[in-house]
PDB file of C-alpha atoms in Angstrom:
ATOM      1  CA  UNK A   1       4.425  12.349 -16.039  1.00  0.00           C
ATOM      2  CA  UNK A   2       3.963   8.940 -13.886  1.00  0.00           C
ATOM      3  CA  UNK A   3       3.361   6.116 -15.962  1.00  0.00           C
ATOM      4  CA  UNK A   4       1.570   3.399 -14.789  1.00  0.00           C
ATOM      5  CA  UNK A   5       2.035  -0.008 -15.843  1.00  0.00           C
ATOM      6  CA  UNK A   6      -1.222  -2.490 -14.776  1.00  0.00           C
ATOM      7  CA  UNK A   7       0.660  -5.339 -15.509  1.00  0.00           C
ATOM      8  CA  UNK A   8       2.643  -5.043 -12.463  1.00  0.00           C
ATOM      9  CA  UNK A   9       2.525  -7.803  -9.937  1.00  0.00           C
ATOM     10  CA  UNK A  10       1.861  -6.380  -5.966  1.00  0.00           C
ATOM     11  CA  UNK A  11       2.766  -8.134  -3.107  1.00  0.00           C
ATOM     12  CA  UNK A  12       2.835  -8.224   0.783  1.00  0.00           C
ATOM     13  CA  UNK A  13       5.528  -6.064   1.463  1.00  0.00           C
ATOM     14  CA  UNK A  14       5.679  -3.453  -1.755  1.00  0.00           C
ATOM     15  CA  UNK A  15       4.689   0.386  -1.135  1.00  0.00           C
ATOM     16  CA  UNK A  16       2.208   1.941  -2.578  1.00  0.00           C
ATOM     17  CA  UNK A  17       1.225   5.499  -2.891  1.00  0.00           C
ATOM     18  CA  UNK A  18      -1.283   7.887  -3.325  1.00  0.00           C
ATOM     19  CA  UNK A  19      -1.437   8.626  -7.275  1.00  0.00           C
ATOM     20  CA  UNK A  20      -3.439  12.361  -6.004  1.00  0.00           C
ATOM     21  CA  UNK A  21      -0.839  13.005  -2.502  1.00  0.00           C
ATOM     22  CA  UNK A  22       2.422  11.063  -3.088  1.00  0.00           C
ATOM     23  CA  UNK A  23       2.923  12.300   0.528  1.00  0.00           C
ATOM     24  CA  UNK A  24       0.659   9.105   1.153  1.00  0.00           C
ATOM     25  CA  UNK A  25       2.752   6.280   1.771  1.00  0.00           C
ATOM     26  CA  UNK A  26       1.623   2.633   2.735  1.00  0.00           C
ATOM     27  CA  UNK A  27       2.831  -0.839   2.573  1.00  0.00           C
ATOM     28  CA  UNK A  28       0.556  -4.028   1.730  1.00  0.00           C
ATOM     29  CA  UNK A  29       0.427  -6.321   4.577  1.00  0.00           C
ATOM     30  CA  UNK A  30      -2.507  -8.857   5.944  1.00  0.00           C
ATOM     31  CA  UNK A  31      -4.486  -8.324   9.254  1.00  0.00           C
ATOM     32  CA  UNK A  32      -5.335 -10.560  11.904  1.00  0.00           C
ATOM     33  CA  UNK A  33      -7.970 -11.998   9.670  1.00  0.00           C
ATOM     34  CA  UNK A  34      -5.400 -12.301   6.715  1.00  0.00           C
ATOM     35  CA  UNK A  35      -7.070  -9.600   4.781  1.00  0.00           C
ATOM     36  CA  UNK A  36      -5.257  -7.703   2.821  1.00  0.00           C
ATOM     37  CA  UNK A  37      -4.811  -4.058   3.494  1.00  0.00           C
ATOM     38  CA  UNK A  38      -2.323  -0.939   3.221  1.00  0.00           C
ATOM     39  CA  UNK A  39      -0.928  -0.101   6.573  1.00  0.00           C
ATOM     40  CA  UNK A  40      -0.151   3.719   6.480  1.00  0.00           C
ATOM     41  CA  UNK A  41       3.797   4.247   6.735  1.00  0.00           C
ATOM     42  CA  UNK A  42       3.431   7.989   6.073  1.00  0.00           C
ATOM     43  CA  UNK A  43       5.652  10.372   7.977  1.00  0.00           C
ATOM     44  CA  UNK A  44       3.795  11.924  10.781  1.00  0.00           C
ATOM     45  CA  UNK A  45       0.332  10.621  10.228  1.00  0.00           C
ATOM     46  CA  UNK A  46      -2.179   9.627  12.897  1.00  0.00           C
ATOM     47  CA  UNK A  47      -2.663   5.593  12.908  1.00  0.00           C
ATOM     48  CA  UNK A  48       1.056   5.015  11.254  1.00  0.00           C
ATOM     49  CA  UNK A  49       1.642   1.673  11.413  1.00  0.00           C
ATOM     50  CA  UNK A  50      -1.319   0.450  12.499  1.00  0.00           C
ATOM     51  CA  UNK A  51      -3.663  -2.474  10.476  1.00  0.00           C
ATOM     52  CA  UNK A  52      -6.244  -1.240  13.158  1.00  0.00           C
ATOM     53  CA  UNK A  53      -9.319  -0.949  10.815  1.00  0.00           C
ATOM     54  CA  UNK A  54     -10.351   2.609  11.408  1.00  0.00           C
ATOM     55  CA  UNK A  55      -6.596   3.199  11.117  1.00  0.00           C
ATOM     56  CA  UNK A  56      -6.317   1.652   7.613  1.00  0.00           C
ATOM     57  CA  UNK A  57      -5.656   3.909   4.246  1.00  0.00           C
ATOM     58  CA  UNK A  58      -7.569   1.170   2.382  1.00  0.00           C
ATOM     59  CA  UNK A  59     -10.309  -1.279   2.512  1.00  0.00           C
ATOM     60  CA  UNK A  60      -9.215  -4.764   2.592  1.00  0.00           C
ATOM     61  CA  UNK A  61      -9.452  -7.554   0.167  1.00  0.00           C
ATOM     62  CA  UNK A  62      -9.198 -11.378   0.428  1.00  0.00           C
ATOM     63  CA  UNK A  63      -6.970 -11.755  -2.091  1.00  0.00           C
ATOM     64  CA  UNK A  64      -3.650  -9.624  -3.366  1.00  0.00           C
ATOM     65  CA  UNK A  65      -5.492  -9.853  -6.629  1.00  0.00           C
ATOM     66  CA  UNK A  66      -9.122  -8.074  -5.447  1.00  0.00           C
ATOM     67  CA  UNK A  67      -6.615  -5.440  -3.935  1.00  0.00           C
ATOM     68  CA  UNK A  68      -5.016  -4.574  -6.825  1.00  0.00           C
ATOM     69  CA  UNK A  69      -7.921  -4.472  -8.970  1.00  0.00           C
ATOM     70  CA  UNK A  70      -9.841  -2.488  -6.314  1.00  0.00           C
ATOM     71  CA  UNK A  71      -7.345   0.032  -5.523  1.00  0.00           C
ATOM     72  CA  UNK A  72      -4.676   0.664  -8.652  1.00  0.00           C
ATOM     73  CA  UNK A  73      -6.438   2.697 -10.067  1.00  0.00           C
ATOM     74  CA  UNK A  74      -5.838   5.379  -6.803  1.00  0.00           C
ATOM     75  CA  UNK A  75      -2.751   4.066  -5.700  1.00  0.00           C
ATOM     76  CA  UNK A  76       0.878   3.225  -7.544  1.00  0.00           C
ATOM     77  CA  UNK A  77       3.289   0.624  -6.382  1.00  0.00           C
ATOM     78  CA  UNK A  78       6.760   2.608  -5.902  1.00  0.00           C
ATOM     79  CA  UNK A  79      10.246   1.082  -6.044  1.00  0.00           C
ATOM     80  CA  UNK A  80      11.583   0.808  -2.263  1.00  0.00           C
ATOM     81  CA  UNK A  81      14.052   0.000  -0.095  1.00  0.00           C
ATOM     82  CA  UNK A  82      14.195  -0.918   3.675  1.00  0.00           C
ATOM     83  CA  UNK A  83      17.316   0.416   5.554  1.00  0.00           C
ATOM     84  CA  UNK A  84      17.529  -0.499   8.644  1.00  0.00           C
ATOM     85  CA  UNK A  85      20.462   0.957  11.038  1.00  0.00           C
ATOM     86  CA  UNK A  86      21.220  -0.628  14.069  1.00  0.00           C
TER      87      UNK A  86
END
């Protein structure tokens, strides 16, 4: 059982994922317009990291708060870590 605490703060930067396909992976970032959006990350998708709009998981939102609100309720934030190997 996920649980799934609303009280959460999200940010530019945190994952997210699919509460229906965990297998559905993106990261909160802002566009060229400073929207904010989830840019796919999954593994082997068409449009991975892309903020192109017909590329997008998500709608975007003008705030971090609209985004939340909007989408939480279809997507969890995930604990994560970037490991990058040079």
């Amino acid at each position: 059982k996920i649980e799934i605490n609303n009280d959460q703060v999200w940010k530019l930067g945190d994952i997210i994922v699919r509460k229906n396909d965990p297998k559905t992976i993106a990261m909160i970032v802002q566009d060229d317009d400073e929207q904010y959006c989830a840019m796919d990350i999954s593994p082997n998708h068409v449009g991975t990291y892309s903020t192109d709009p017909s590329e997008i998981n998500v709608g975007c939102c003008s705030s971090i708060d609209d985004f939340k609100e909007e989408f939480q309720d279809c997507w969890r934030k995930v604990d994560a870590e970037l490991n990058i190997k040079l």
